[in-house]
PDB file of C-alpha atoms in Angstrom:
ATOM      1  CA  MET A   4      -0.685  -7.392 -13.797  1.00 32.00           C
ATOM      2  CA  SER A   5      -0.722  -9.989 -10.986  1.00 34.00           C
ATOM      3  CA  GLY A   6       2.467  -9.799  -8.725  1.00 36.00           C
ATOM      4  CA  GLU A   7       3.763  -6.657 -10.579  1.00 37.00           C
ATOM      5  CA  GLY A   8       4.060  -3.082  -9.372  1.00 39.00           C
ATOM      6  CA  ILE A   9       4.276   0.366 -10.939  1.00 40.00           C
ATOM      7  CA  GLY A  10       7.215   2.449  -9.735  1.00 39.00           C
ATOM      8  CA  ARG A  11      10.921   2.624  -8.560  1.00 37.00           C
ATOM      9  CA  GLU A  12      12.544  -0.498  -7.042  1.00 40.00           C
ATOM     10  CA  GLY A  13      13.374  -0.612  -3.576  1.00 39.00           C
ATOM     11  CA  THR A  14      16.495  -0.064  -1.583  1.00 39.00           C
ATOM     12  CA  SER A  15      18.091  -2.283   1.181  1.00 39.00           C
ATOM     13  CA  GLY A  16      17.551  -1.869   5.012  1.00 52.00           C
ATOM     14  CA  GLY A  17      14.432  -1.735   7.269  1.00 91.00           C
ATOM     15  CA  ARG A  18      11.237  -3.370   6.436  1.00 96.00           C
ATOM     16  CA  VAL A  19       8.765  -2.585   3.571  1.00 98.00           C
ATOM     17  CA  GLY A  20       6.208   0.009   4.498  1.00 98.00           C
ATOM     18  CA  ILE A  21       2.750  -0.164   3.616  1.00 98.00           C
ATOM     19  CA  VAL A  22       0.357   2.804   2.530  1.00 98.00           C
ATOM     20  CA  LEU A  23      -3.339   2.334   2.219  1.00 98.00           C
ATOM     21  CA  VAL A  24      -5.106   4.822  -0.004  1.00 98.00           C
ATOM     22  CA  SER A  25      -8.839   5.157  -0.041  1.00 98.00           C
ATOM     23  CA  HIS A  26     -11.474   7.865  -0.875  1.00 97.00           C
ATOM     24  CA  SER A  27     -12.612   7.658   2.670  1.00 98.00           C
ATOM     25  CA  ALA A  28     -10.305   8.185   5.648  1.00 97.00           C
ATOM     26  CA  ALA A  29     -12.524   6.079   7.772  1.00 97.00           C
ATOM     27  CA  VAL A  30     -12.095   3.155   5.302  1.00 98.00           C
ATOM     28  CA  ALA A  31      -8.363   3.565   5.097  1.00 98.00           C
ATOM     29  CA  ASP A  32      -7.914   3.838   8.894  1.00 98.00           C
ATOM     30  CA  ALA A  33     -10.373   0.750   9.395  1.00 98.00           C
ATOM     31  CA  VAL A  34      -8.511  -1.233   6.839  1.00 98.00           C
ATOM     32  CA  ALA A  35      -5.133  -0.346   8.563  1.00 98.00           C
ATOM     33  CA  ALA A  36      -6.414  -1.391  11.944  1.00 97.00           C
ATOM     34  CA  LEU A  37      -7.945  -4.708  10.606  1.00 97.00           C
ATOM     35  CA  ALA A  38      -4.615  -5.545   8.867  1.00 97.00           C
ATOM     36  CA  ARG A  39      -2.859  -4.769  12.114  1.00 96.00           C
ATOM     37  CA  GLY A  40      -5.162  -6.956  14.117  1.00 95.00           C
ATOM     38  CA  LEU A  41      -5.180  -9.778  11.679  1.00 95.00           C
ATOM     39  CA  ALA A  42      -1.295  -9.775  11.345  1.00 93.00           C
ATOM     40  CA  GLY A  43      -1.097 -10.979  14.906  1.00 86.00           C
ATOM     41  CA  GLY A  44       0.262  -8.036  16.587  1.00 75.00           C
ATOM     42  CA  GLY A  45       3.796  -7.902  17.811  1.00 84.00           C
ATOM     43  CA  ASP A  46       6.551  -6.068  15.830  1.00 91.00           C
ATOM     44  CA  LEU A  47       4.678  -5.236  12.735  1.00 96.00           C
ATOM     45  CA  ALA A  48       5.893  -3.482   9.563  1.00 97.00           C
ATOM     46  CA  PRO A  49       4.895   0.108   9.386  1.00 97.00           C
ATOM     47  CA  VAL A  50       1.620   0.706   7.993  1.00 98.00           C
ATOM     48  CA  ALA A  51      -0.206   4.212   7.267  1.00 98.00           C
ATOM     49  CA  ALA A  52      -3.660   5.219   6.072  1.00 98.00           C
ATOM     50  CA  ALA A  53      -4.095   8.127   3.682  1.00 98.00           C
ATOM     51  CA  GLY A  54      -7.574   8.468   3.087  1.00 97.00           C
ATOM     52  CA  GLY A  55     -10.044  11.001   1.974  1.00 96.00           C
ATOM     53  CA  ALA A  56      -9.629  14.702   0.844  1.00 94.00           C
ATOM     54  CA  PRO A  57      -7.674  17.168   2.990  1.00 88.00           C
ATOM     55  CA  GLY A  58     -10.761  18.869   4.179  1.00 87.00           C
ATOM     56  CA  GLY A  59     -12.183  15.624   5.394  1.00 87.00           C
ATOM     57  CA  GLY A  60     -14.474  14.846   2.523  1.00 94.00           C
ATOM     58  CA  LEU A  61     -14.472  12.123   0.072  1.00 96.00           C
ATOM     59  CA  GLY A  62     -11.353  11.966  -2.286  1.00 96.00           C
ATOM     60  CA  THR A  63      -7.760  11.407  -2.542  1.00 96.00           C
ATOM     61  CA  SER A  64      -4.930  13.619  -1.861  1.00 96.00           C
ATOM     62  CA  ALA A  65      -1.610  13.380  -3.319  1.00 96.00           C
ATOM     63  CA  GLY A  66      -0.263  15.284  -0.209  1.00 96.00           C
ATOM     64  CA  LEU A  67      -1.619  12.827   2.084  1.00 97.00           C
ATOM     65  CA  VAL A  68      -0.314   9.867   0.254  1.00 98.00           C
ATOM     66  CA  ALA A  69       3.180  11.261   0.054  1.00 98.00           C
ATOM     67  CA  SER A  70       3.042  12.091   3.658  1.00 97.00           C
ATOM     68  CA  ALA A  71       2.086   8.632   4.448  1.00 98.00           C
ATOM     69  CA  ALA A  72       4.767   7.230   2.221  1.00 98.00           C
ATOM     70  CA  LYS A  73       7.532   9.196   3.910  1.00 97.00           C
ATOM     71  CA  ASP A  74       6.304   8.189   7.408  1.00 98.00           C
ATOM     72  CA  VAL A  75       6.527   4.307   6.595  1.00 98.00           C
ATOM     73  CA  ASP A  76       9.620   4.341   4.539  1.00 97.00           C
ATOM     74  CA  GLY A  77      12.387   2.459   6.215  1.00 95.00           C
ATOM     75  CA  GLY A  78      14.623   2.112   3.128  1.00 95.00           C
ATOM     76  CA  ALA A  79      13.129  -1.101   1.928  1.00 97.00           C
ATOM     77  CA  GLY A  80      10.508   0.126  -0.090  1.00 97.00           C
ATOM     78  CA  VAL A  81       6.968   1.292   0.237  1.00 98.00           C
ATOM     79  CA  ALA A  82       4.004  -0.842  -1.116  1.00 98.00           C
ATOM     80  CA  ILE A  83       1.079   1.286  -2.002  1.00 98.00           C
ATOM     81  CA  LEU A  84      -2.413  -0.429  -1.999  1.00 98.00           C
ATOM     82  CA  VAL A  85      -5.636   1.703  -3.416  1.00 98.00           C
ATOM     83  CA  ASP A  86      -9.259   1.237  -3.110  1.00 97.00           C
ATOM     84  CA  LEU A  87     -10.708   2.481  -6.555  1.00 93.00           C
ATOM     85  CA  GLY A  88      -9.420   3.455  -9.985  1.00 89.00           C
ATOM     86  CA  SER A  89      -8.949   7.392  -9.302  1.00 92.00           C
ATOM     87  CA  ALA A  90      -6.744   6.631  -6.317  1.00 96.00           C
ATOM     88  CA  ALA A  91      -4.494   4.654  -8.634  1.00 97.00           C
ATOM     89  CA  LEU A  92      -4.291   7.616 -10.746  1.00 97.00           C
ATOM     90  CA  THR A  93      -3.243   9.830  -7.949  1.00 96.00           C
ATOM     91  CA  VAL A  94      -0.399   7.405  -7.112  1.00 97.00           C
ATOM     92  CA  LYS A  95       0.767   6.938 -10.642  1.00 97.00           C
ATOM     93  CA  ALA A  96       1.027  10.780 -10.982  1.00 96.00           C
ATOM     94  CA  LEU A  97       3.110  10.992  -7.875  1.00 97.00           C
ATOM     95  CA  ILE A  98       5.370   8.301  -9.128  1.00 96.00           C
ATOM     96  CA  ALA A  99       5.680  10.003 -12.482  1.00 95.00           C
ATOM     97  CA  GLU A 100       6.645  13.270 -10.761  1.00 93.00           C
ATOM     98  CA  GLY A 101       9.615  11.273  -9.476  1.00 89.00           C
ATOM     99  CA  ASP A 102      10.345  13.358  -6.336  1.00 91.00           C
ATOM    100  CA  GLU A 103       7.367  13.193  -4.210  1.00 94.00           C
ATOM    101  CA  LEU A 104       7.380   9.551  -2.952  1.00 97.00           C
ATOM    102  CA  PRO A 105      10.488   7.750  -1.470  1.00 96.00           C
ATOM    103  CA  GLU A 106      12.740   5.842  -3.483  1.00 93.00           C
ATOM    104  CA  GLY A 107      11.216   2.213  -3.773  1.00 91.00           C
ATOM    105  CA  ALA A 108       7.652   3.400  -3.575  1.00 97.00           C
ATOM    106  CA  ARG A 109       5.304   1.013  -5.743  1.00 97.00           C
ATOM    107  CA  LEU A 110       1.752   0.917  -6.581  1.00 98.00           C
ATOM    108  CA  VAL A 111       0.708  -2.680  -6.017  1.00 98.00           C
ATOM    109  CA  ASP A 112      -2.385  -4.046  -8.097  1.00 97.00           C
ATOM    110  CA  ALA A 113      -4.035  -5.927  -5.132  1.00 98.00           C
ATOM    111  CA  PRO A 114      -7.505  -6.147  -3.470  1.00 97.00           C
ATOM    112  CA  PHE A 115      -7.681  -3.449  -0.822  1.00 98.00           C
ATOM    113  CA  VAL A 116      -8.772  -5.347   2.366  1.00 98.00           C
ATOM    114  CA  GLU A 117      -7.078  -8.833   1.626  1.00 97.00           C
ATOM    115  CA  GLY A 118      -4.164  -7.376   0.020  1.00 98.00           C
ATOM    116  CA  ALA A 119      -3.521  -5.066   2.879  1.00 98.00           C
ATOM    117  CA  VAL A 120      -3.613  -7.937   5.298  1.00 98.00           C
ATOM    118  CA  ALA A 121      -1.322 -10.098   3.111  1.00 98.00           C
ATOM    119  CA  ALA A 122       1.088  -7.091   2.379  1.00 98.00           C
ATOM    120  CA  LEU A 123       1.480  -6.439   6.179  1.00 98.00           C
ATOM    121  CA  VAL A 124       2.041 -10.126   7.256  1.00 97.00           C
ATOM    122  CA  THR A 125       4.670 -10.458   4.684  1.00 97.00           C
ATOM    123  CA  ALA A 126       6.397  -7.147   5.264  1.00 97.00           C
ATOM    124  CA  SER A 127       6.286  -7.997   9.047  1.00 96.00           C
ATOM    125  CA  ALA A 128       7.853 -11.359   8.399  1.00 95.00           C
ATOM    126  CA  GLY A 129      10.809  -9.516   6.574  1.00 96.00           C
ATOM    127  CA  GLY A 130       9.659  -9.963   2.963  1.00 97.00           C
ATOM    128  CA  ASP A 131      11.239  -7.513   0.283  1.00 98.00           C
ATOM    129  CA  LEU A 132       9.222  -5.294  -1.829  1.00 98.00           C
ATOM    130  CA  ASP A 133       8.766  -7.990  -4.465  1.00 98.00           C
ATOM    131  CA  ALA A 134       7.508 -10.520  -1.930  1.00 98.00           C
ATOM    132  CA  VAL A 135       5.211  -8.166  -0.279  1.00 98.00           C
ATOM    133  CA  ALA A 136       3.710  -7.122  -3.929  1.00 98.00           C
ATOM    134  CA  ALA A 137       3.308 -10.628  -4.738  1.00 98.00           C
ATOM    135  CA  ALA A 138       1.467 -11.706  -1.585  1.00 98.00           C
ATOM    136  CA  ALA A 139      -0.815  -8.660  -1.935  1.00 98.00           C
ATOM    137  CA  SER A 140      -1.505  -9.349  -5.592  1.00 98.00           C
ATOM    138  CA  GLU A 141      -2.183 -13.177  -4.968  1.00 97.00           C
ATOM    139  CA  ALA A 142      -5.008 -12.095  -2.670  1.00 95.00           C
ATOM    140  CA  TYR A 143      -7.105 -11.873  -5.940  1.00 95.00           C
ATOM    141  CA  ALA A 144      -7.405 -15.679  -5.872  1.00 94.00           C
ATOM    142  CA  TYR A 145      -8.611 -15.904  -2.431  1.00 91.00           C
ATOM    143  CA  ARG A 146     -11.844 -17.905  -2.573  1.00 89.00           C
ATOM    144  CA  LYS A 147     -14.521 -17.212  -0.135  1.00 87.00           C
ATOM    145  CA  GLU A 148     -16.747 -20.161  -0.675  1.00 89.00           C
TER     146      GLU A 148
END
């Protein structure tokens, strides 16, 4: 499914927002901070962490994801990256409901850390939702040797 997303297509205006969904608030926050730092600072696209359960434990929260997506929505779509399978199920359920996420919210199949950096760099450069999703998904091919 490389380069493809699940969800409604984006609208025009603003920059693509990024939501990072993890089972751990600390992990989501750290990956967001890492992506911001590696993206070079300056005028970055909006990125929000949605991690952990509402009470602070491990898990995912549809409410936290929906709130984060609304916070970063600038009208150009929202790319949502997740850490593990059940986080993807939470996002898919929100998309299926149809009214909890902003128009243009899309679950992106990408590695969590590398995909977050690639998505933020591309969104910050003005890439549309398709370009952001493709950049994040292409991070699966990054070699570390």
